Amino acid sequence: MRTIMMLASIAMVGVGTFCIANASAAFASTAFVVGIAMLVIGVVEMLVSRNTSINEDRGDMTFPVGGMLMILVGVAVLSGVVSEDITVAAVFAVVLARDGFIDMFSVGTDFADNTKEENGIFGLGMLCAILGFYLIFNSMLLNLATQMLVGIAIILMGVRRFVAALDIKYSHQGFLTGNEERLADAQMEEKRAMAKAKEGIRESKEAQRRIEKIKQDIANERRTMNDTTMRKRMGE
């Protein structure tokens, strides 16, 4: 599954590059290729979600939801429902921005505590969100070729899914037996414990910052009161 996901992601990057190379052409000329790519990656994501532990590892169901969304976009493009440049830009903007927001909020903004990989994921998510916003307002700004922007969006989607493929560690427990299942359980528990520990560290640091802020406010308040008292005495 991991290899299939990686190959599908690389294929998406190839499709995005193809769209950029044909930036001057109308979207309709590449709609079939784009639609097939979206449909394939959506099906692969559903298979990965079904046959691996990625949902349990992540602690959510964003992966299969993303797969269903890709399938929906693929069907819409192949059926011709999504064909006009404005509609195409809006659809890809929403899908790309959604991916970006998920990555940004899942990692968080505590960059000092995040690993390099997590900060990289946050940066990729921010890039996706920015391009998603730009796609909506492209006609009011630089008015770049929609085909080129769609190509860049597909490349970012492919890169994001390639990174996600690296998280696929082992098969779903329904496909494991004996020691392999116990190992899978232990690895999952380790991930959950590490995530809880990291969240606890973040909460502790936030509490410490609040405490320091409150102490500073109290010190400033006392200083102000002392100054006021001294002025009053001097006035008397």
mmCIF file of C-alpha atoms in Angstrom:
data_model
loop_
_atom_site.group_PDB
_atom_site.id
_atom_site.type_symbol
_atom_site.label_atom_id
_atom_site.label_comp_id
_atom_site.label_asym_id
_atom_site.label_seq_id
_atom_site.Cartn_x
_atom_site.Cartn_y
_atom_site.Cartn_z
ATOM 1 C CA MET A 1 0.000 0.000 0.000
ATOM 2 C CA ARG A 2 2.806 2.363 0.854
ATOM 3 C CA THR A 3 4.464 1.823 -2.532
ATOM 4 C CA ILE A 4 1.157 2.226 -4.372
ATOM 5 C CA MET A 5 0.496 5.482 -2.536
ATOM 6 C CA MET A 6 3.943 6.781 -3.416
ATOM 7 C CA LEU A 7 3.548 5.852 -7.087
ATOM 8 C CA ALA A 8 0.131 7.533 -7.227
ATOM 9 C CA SER A 9 1.620 10.656 -5.626
ATOM 10 C CA ILE A 10 4.474 10.735 -8.132
ATOM 11 C CA ALA A 11 1.920 10.340 -10.938
ATOM 12 C CA MET A 12 0.065 13.378 -9.567
ATOM 13 C CA VAL A 13 3.262 15.411 -9.679
ATOM 14 C CA GLY A 14 3.680 14.298 -13.291
ATOM 15 C CA VAL A 15 0.137 15.364 -14.163
ATOM 16 C CA GLY A 16 0.704 18.730 -12.489
ATOM 17 C CA THR A 17 3.907 19.212 -14.482
ATOM 18 C CA PHE A 18 1.996 18.317 -17.654
ATOM 19 C CA CYS A 19 -0.606 20.997 -16.877
ATOM 20 C CA ILE A 20 2.107 23.617 -16.306
ATOM 21 C CA ALA A 21 3.771 22.661 -19.587
ATOM 22 C CA ASN A 22 0.424 23.282 -21.321
ATOM 23 C CA ALA A 23 -0.388 26.438 -19.366
ATOM 24 C CA SER A 24 -1.448 28.315 -22.510
ATOM 25 C CA ALA A 25 -4.075 25.695 -23.411
ATOM 26 C CA ALA A 26 -7.643 25.623 -22.136
ATOM 27 C CA PHE A 27 -8.394 23.413 -19.144
ATOM 28 C CA ALA A 28 -10.690 21.288 -21.299
ATOM 29 C CA SER A 29 -7.654 19.996 -23.211
ATOM 30 C CA THR A 30 -6.200 18.382 -20.069
ATOM 31 C CA ALA A 31 -9.455 17.737 -18.185
ATOM 32 C CA PHE A 32 -9.429 14.010 -18.925
ATOM 33 C CA VAL A 33 -5.898 13.515 -17.594
ATOM 34 C CA VAL A 34 -6.620 15.633 -14.513
ATOM 35 C CA GLY A 35 -9.909 13.847 -13.854
ATOM 36 C CA ILE A 36 -8.298 10.414 -14.085
ATOM 37 C CA ALA A 37 -5.482 11.508 -11.757
ATOM 38 C CA MET A 38 -7.953 12.779 -9.150
ATOM 39 C CA LEU A 39 -10.037 9.625 -9.420
ATOM 40 C CA VAL A 40 -7.030 7.307 -9.093
ATOM 41 C CA ILE A 41 -5.518 9.101 -6.099
ATOM 42 C CA GLY A 42 -8.935 9.124 -4.420
ATOM 43 C CA VAL A 43 -9.358 5.369 -4.887
ATOM 44 C CA VAL A 44 -5.798 4.741 -3.653
ATOM 45 C CA GLU A 45 -6.439 6.845 -0.534
ATOM 46 C CA MET A 46 -9.577 4.846 0.194
ATOM 47 C CA LEU A 47 -7.663 1.570 -0.209
ATOM 48 C CA VAL A 48 -4.855 2.824 2.035
ATOM 49 C CA SER A 49 -7.409 3.898 4.636
ATOM 50 C CA ARG A 50 -9.102 0.505 4.456
ATOM 51 C CA ASN A 51 -6.028 -1.726 4.440
ATOM 52 C CA THR A 52 -3.574 0.095 6.723
ATOM 53 C CA SER A 53 -3.519 1.651 10.174
ATOM 54 C CA ILE A 54 -3.097 5.237 8.981
ATOM 55 C CA ASN A 55 -6.414 6.349 10.487
ATOM 56 C CA GLU A 56 -5.467 4.960 13.902
ATOM 57 C CA ASP A 57 -1.963 6.423 13.640
ATOM 58 C CA ARG A 58 -3.319 9.885 12.880
ATOM 59 C CA GLY A 59 -6.205 9.651 15.295
ATOM 60 C CA ASP A 60 -8.749 10.964 12.793
ATOM 61 C CA MET A 61 -10.566 10.146 9.553
ATOM 62 C CA THR A 62 -9.200 12.961 7.371
ATOM 63 C CA PHE A 63 -7.439 10.493 5.067
ATOM 64 C CA PRO A 64 -10.533 8.629 3.785
ATOM 65 C CA VAL A 65 -12.510 11.880 3.694
ATOM 66 C CA GLY A 66 -9.793 13.336 1.472
ATOM 67 C CA GLY A 67 -10.021 10.246 -0.725
ATOM 68 C CA MET A 68 -13.772 10.646 -1.162
ATOM 69 C CA LEU A 69 -13.270 14.309 -2.006
ATOM 70 C CA MET A 70 -10.674 13.414 -4.662
ATOM 71 C CA ILE A 71 -13.067 10.889 -6.189
ATOM 72 C CA LEU A 72 -15.831 13.512 -6.255
ATOM 73 C CA VAL A 73 -13.557 16.051 -7.963
ATOM 74 C CA GLY A 74 -12.375 13.426 -10.463
ATOM 75 C CA VAL A 75 -15.919 12.457 -11.389
ATOM 76 C CA ALA A 76 -16.944 16.111 -11.675
ATOM 77 C CA VAL A 77 -14.021 16.884 -14.006
ATOM 78 C CA LEU A 78 -14.503 13.770 -16.156
ATOM 79 C CA SER A 79 -18.246 14.394 -16.497
ATOM 80 C CA GLY A 80 -17.660 17.957 -17.689
ATOM 81 C CA VAL A 81 -19.506 19.535 -14.772
ATOM 82 C CA VAL A 82 -16.303 21.337 -13.826
ATOM 83 C CA SER A 83 -14.941 22.872 -17.032
ATOM 84 C CA GLU A 84 -15.058 26.680 -16.870
ATOM 85 C CA ASP A 85 -11.876 28.334 -15.603
ATOM 86 C CA ILE A 86 -13.662 30.107 -12.741
ATOM 87 C CA THR A 87 -15.317 26.893 -11.573
ATOM 88 C CA VAL A 88 -12.105 24.899 -11.907
ATOM 89 C CA ALA A 89 -10.175 27.497 -9.894
ATOM 90 C CA ALA A 90 -12.825 27.533 -7.157
ATOM 91 C CA VAL A 91 -12.950 23.729 -6.838
ATOM 92 C CA PHE A 92 -9.184 23.303 -6.661
ATOM 93 C CA ALA A 93 -8.917 26.280 -4.295
ATOM 94 C CA VAL A 94 -11.274 24.661 -1.782
ATOM 95 C CA VAL A 95 -9.635 21.222 -2.024
ATOM 96 C CA LEU A 96 -6.105 22.628 -1.745
ATOM 97 C CA ALA A 97 -6.950 25.016 1.100
ATOM 98 C CA ARG A 98 -8.614 22.178 3.002
ATOM 99 C CA ASP A 99 -5.446 20.092 2.735
ATOM 100 C CA GLY A 100 -3.368 23.041 3.882
ATOM 101 C CA PHE A 101 -5.544 23.830 6.884
ATOM 102 C CA ILE A 102 -5.522 20.194 8.009
ATOM 103 C CA ASP A 103 -1.717 20.080 7.941
ATOM 104 C CA MET A 104 -1.309 23.434 9.681
ATOM 105 C CA PHE A 105 -3.736 22.727 12.519
ATOM 106 C CA SER A 106 -2.573 19.138 13.005
ATOM 107 C CA VAL A 107 1.034 20.271 13.534
ATOM 108 C CA GLY A 108 0.479 23.515 15.450
ATOM 109 C CA THR A 109 2.531 26.693 15.652
ATOM 110 C CA ASP A 110 4.910 25.768 18.468
ATOM 111 C CA PHE A 111 7.826 25.645 16.029
ATOM 112 C CA ALA A 112 10.474 25.354 18.734
ATOM 113 C CA ASP A 113 9.000 22.078 19.999
ATOM 114 C CA ASN A 114 8.075 20.728 16.572
ATOM 115 C CA THR A 115 10.448 18.437 14.729
ATOM 116 C CA LYS A 116 11.936 19.492 11.396
ATOM 117 C CA GLU A 117 9.517 17.154 9.655
ATOM 118 C CA GLU A 118 6.530 18.719 11.433
ATOM 119 C CA ASN A 119 7.685 22.242 10.600
ATOM 120 C CA GLY A 120 8.146 21.096 7.010
ATOM 121 C CA ILE A 121 4.581 19.770 6.976
ATOM 122 C CA PHE A 122 3.356 23.080 8.421
ATOM 123 C CA GLY A 123 5.226 24.989 5.710
ATOM 124 C CA LEU A 124 3.743 22.782 2.991
ATOM 125 C CA GLY A 125 0.286 23.248 4.492
ATOM 126 C CA MET A 126 0.716 27.023 4.570
ATOM 127 C CA LEU A 127 1.829 26.994 0.939
ATOM 128 C CA CYS A 128 -1.276 24.992 0.006
ATOM 129 C CA ALA A 129 -3.538 27.394 1.905
ATOM 130 C CA ILE A 130 -1.936 30.474 0.310
ATOM 131 C CA LEU A 131 -2.285 29.069 -3.204
ATOM 132 C CA GLY A 132 -5.866 28.088 -2.414
ATOM 133 C CA PHE A 133 -6.655 31.672 -1.442
ATOM 134 C CA TYR A 134 -4.875 33.006 -4.491
ATOM 135 C CA LEU A 135 -6.804 30.712 -6.844
ATOM 136 C CA ILE A 136 -10.048 32.333 -5.706
ATOM 137 C CA PHE A 137 -8.831 35.883 -6.330
ATOM 138 C CA ASN A 138 -6.545 35.205 -9.301
ATOM 139 C CA SER A 139 -8.752 37.074 -11.781
ATOM 140 C CA MET A 140 -8.577 40.187 -9.578
ATOM 141 C CA LEU A 141 -4.808 39.997 -9.058
ATOM 142 C CA LEU A 142 -2.192 38.819 -11.579
ATOM 143 C CA ASN A 143 -4.737 36.821 -13.608
ATOM 144 C CA LEU A 144 -2.298 33.978 -14.231
ATOM 145 C CA ALA A 145 -3.231 31.071 -16.476
ATOM 146 C CA THR A 146 -5.686 28.808 -14.658
ATOM 147 C CA GLN A 147 -4.073 25.747 -16.225
ATOM 148 C CA MET A 148 -0.714 26.653 -14.684
ATOM 149 C CA LEU A 149 -2.203 27.292 -11.234
ATOM 150 C CA VAL A 150 -4.089 23.999 -11.369
ATOM 151 C CA GLY A 151 -0.831 22.275 -12.277
ATOM 152 C CA ILE A 152 0.930 23.794 -9.259
ATOM 153 C CA ALA A 153 -2.015 22.799 -7.052
ATOM 154 C CA ILE A 154 -1.868 19.192 -8.274
ATOM 155 C CA ILE A 155 1.887 19.071 -7.652
ATOM 156 C CA LEU A 156 1.375 20.271 -4.069
ATOM 157 C CA MET A 157 -1.348 17.662 -3.590
ATOM 158 C CA GLY A 158 0.996 14.993 -4.893
ATOM 159 C CA VAL A 159 3.866 16.079 -2.645
ATOM 160 C CA ARG A 160 1.549 16.187 0.371
ATOM 161 C CA ARG A 161 0.317 12.665 -0.303
ATOM 162 C CA PHE A 162 3.844 11.396 -0.852
ATOM 163 C CA VAL A 163 4.763 12.716 2.593
ATOM 164 C CA ALA A 164 1.636 11.081 4.027
ATOM 165 C CA ALA A 165 2.676 7.784 2.414
ATOM 166 C CA LEU A 166 5.807 7.824 4.587
ATOM 167 C CA ASP A 167 3.546 7.453 7.646
ATOM 168 C CA ILE A 168 2.204 4.118 6.433
ATOM 169 C CA LYS A 169 4.121 1.780 8.728
ATOM 170 C CA TYR A 170 2.280 -1.517 8.669
ATOM 171 C CA SER A 171 -0.874 -3.252 7.510
ATOM 172 C CA HIS A 172 -4.216 -3.025 9.255
ATOM 173 C CA GLN A 173 -4.549 -5.416 12.186
ATOM 174 C CA GLY A 174 -7.140 -7.420 10.324
ATOM 175 C CA PHE A 175 -4.291 -8.594 8.081
ATOM 176 C CA LEU A 176 -1.855 -9.407 10.916
ATOM 177 C CA THR A 177 -1.465 -12.361 13.216
ATOM 178 C CA GLY A 178 0.511 -13.326 16.309
ATOM 179 C CA ASN A 179 3.673 -11.390 17.055
ATOM 180 C CA GLU A 180 3.106 -8.975 14.170
ATOM 181 C CA GLU A 181 -0.207 -7.891 15.680
ATOM 182 C CA ARG A 182 1.384 -7.406 19.108
ATOM 183 C CA LEU A 183 4.164 -5.379 17.524
ATOM 184 C CA ALA A 184 1.581 -3.259 15.685
ATOM 185 C CA ASP A 185 -0.275 -2.665 18.963
ATOM 186 C CA ALA A 186 2.944 -1.673 20.727
ATOM 187 C CA GLN A 187 3.935 0.730 17.944
ATOM 188 C CA MET A 188 0.482 2.323 17.997
ATOM 189 C CA GLU A 189 0.568 2.741 21.774
ATOM 190 C CA GLU A 190 4.035 4.285 21.527
ATOM 191 C CA LYS A 191 2.784 6.835 18.994
ATOM 192 C CA ARG A 192 -0.206 7.713 21.129
ATOM 193 C CA ALA A 193 1.980 8.096 24.230
ATOM 194 C CA MET A 194 4.442 10.322 22.374
ATOM 195 C CA ALA A 195 1.609 12.469 21.040
ATOM 196 C CA LYS A 196 0.135 12.844 24.545
ATOM 197 C CA ALA A 197 3.540 13.687 26.009
ATOM 198 C CA LYS A 198 4.160 16.294 23.352
ATOM 199 C CA GLU A 199 0.738 17.826 23.901
ATOM 200 C CA GLY A 200 1.417 17.897 27.641
ATOM 201 C CA ILE A 201 4.706 19.728 27.086
ATOM 202 C CA ARG A 202 2.950 22.291 24.888
ATOM 203 C CA GLU A 203 0.225 22.860 27.475
ATOM 204 C CA SER A 204 2.848 23.178 30.238
ATOM 205 C CA LYS A 205 4.789 25.788 28.263
ATOM 206 C CA GLU A 206 1.604 27.721 27.495
ATOM 207 C CA ALA A 207 0.712 27.668 31.215
ATOM 208 C CA GLN A 208 4.213 28.894 32.094
ATOM 209 C CA ARG A 209 3.881 31.753 29.615
ATOM 210 C CA ARG A 210 0.508 32.702 31.110
ATOM 211 C CA ILE A 211 1.994 32.593 34.622
ATOM 212 C CA GLU A 212 4.890 34.835 33.594
ATOM 213 C CA LYS A 213 2.468 37.241 31.916
ATOM 214 C CA ILE A 214 0.271 37.398 35.022
ATOM 215 C CA LYS A 215 3.313 37.932 37.263
ATOM 216 C CA GLN A 216 4.443 40.754 34.994
ATOM 217 C CA ASP A 217 0.973 42.320 35.103
ATOM 218 C CA ILE A 218 0.948 42.092 38.910
ATOM 219 C CA ALA A 219 4.408 43.682 39.119
ATOM 220 C CA ASN A 220 3.335 46.499 36.791
ATOM 221 C CA GLU A 221 0.161 46.992 38.795
ATOM 222 C CA ARG A 222 2.091 47.215 42.072
ATOM 223 C CA ARG A 223 4.605 49.593 40.517
ATOM 224 C CA THR A 224 1.784 51.836 39.345
ATOM 225 C CA MET A 225 0.133 51.765 42.760
ATOM 226 C CA ASN A 226 3.427 52.627 44.462
ATOM 227 C CA ASP A 227 4.013 55.523 42.059
ATOM 228 C CA THR A 228 0.513 56.817 42.705
ATOM 229 C CA THR A 229 0.990 56.558 46.470
ATOM 230 C CA MET A 230 4.305 58.418 46.333
ATOM 231 C CA ARG A 231 2.810 61.200 44.245
ATOM 232 C CA LYS A 232 -0.046 61.535 46.678
ATOM 233 C CA ARG A 233 2.356 61.788 49.621
ATOM 234 C CA MET A 234 4.498 64.307 47.849
ATOM 235 C CA GLY A 235 1.441 66.360 47.056
ATOM 236 C CA GLU A 236 0.460 66.377 50.708
#
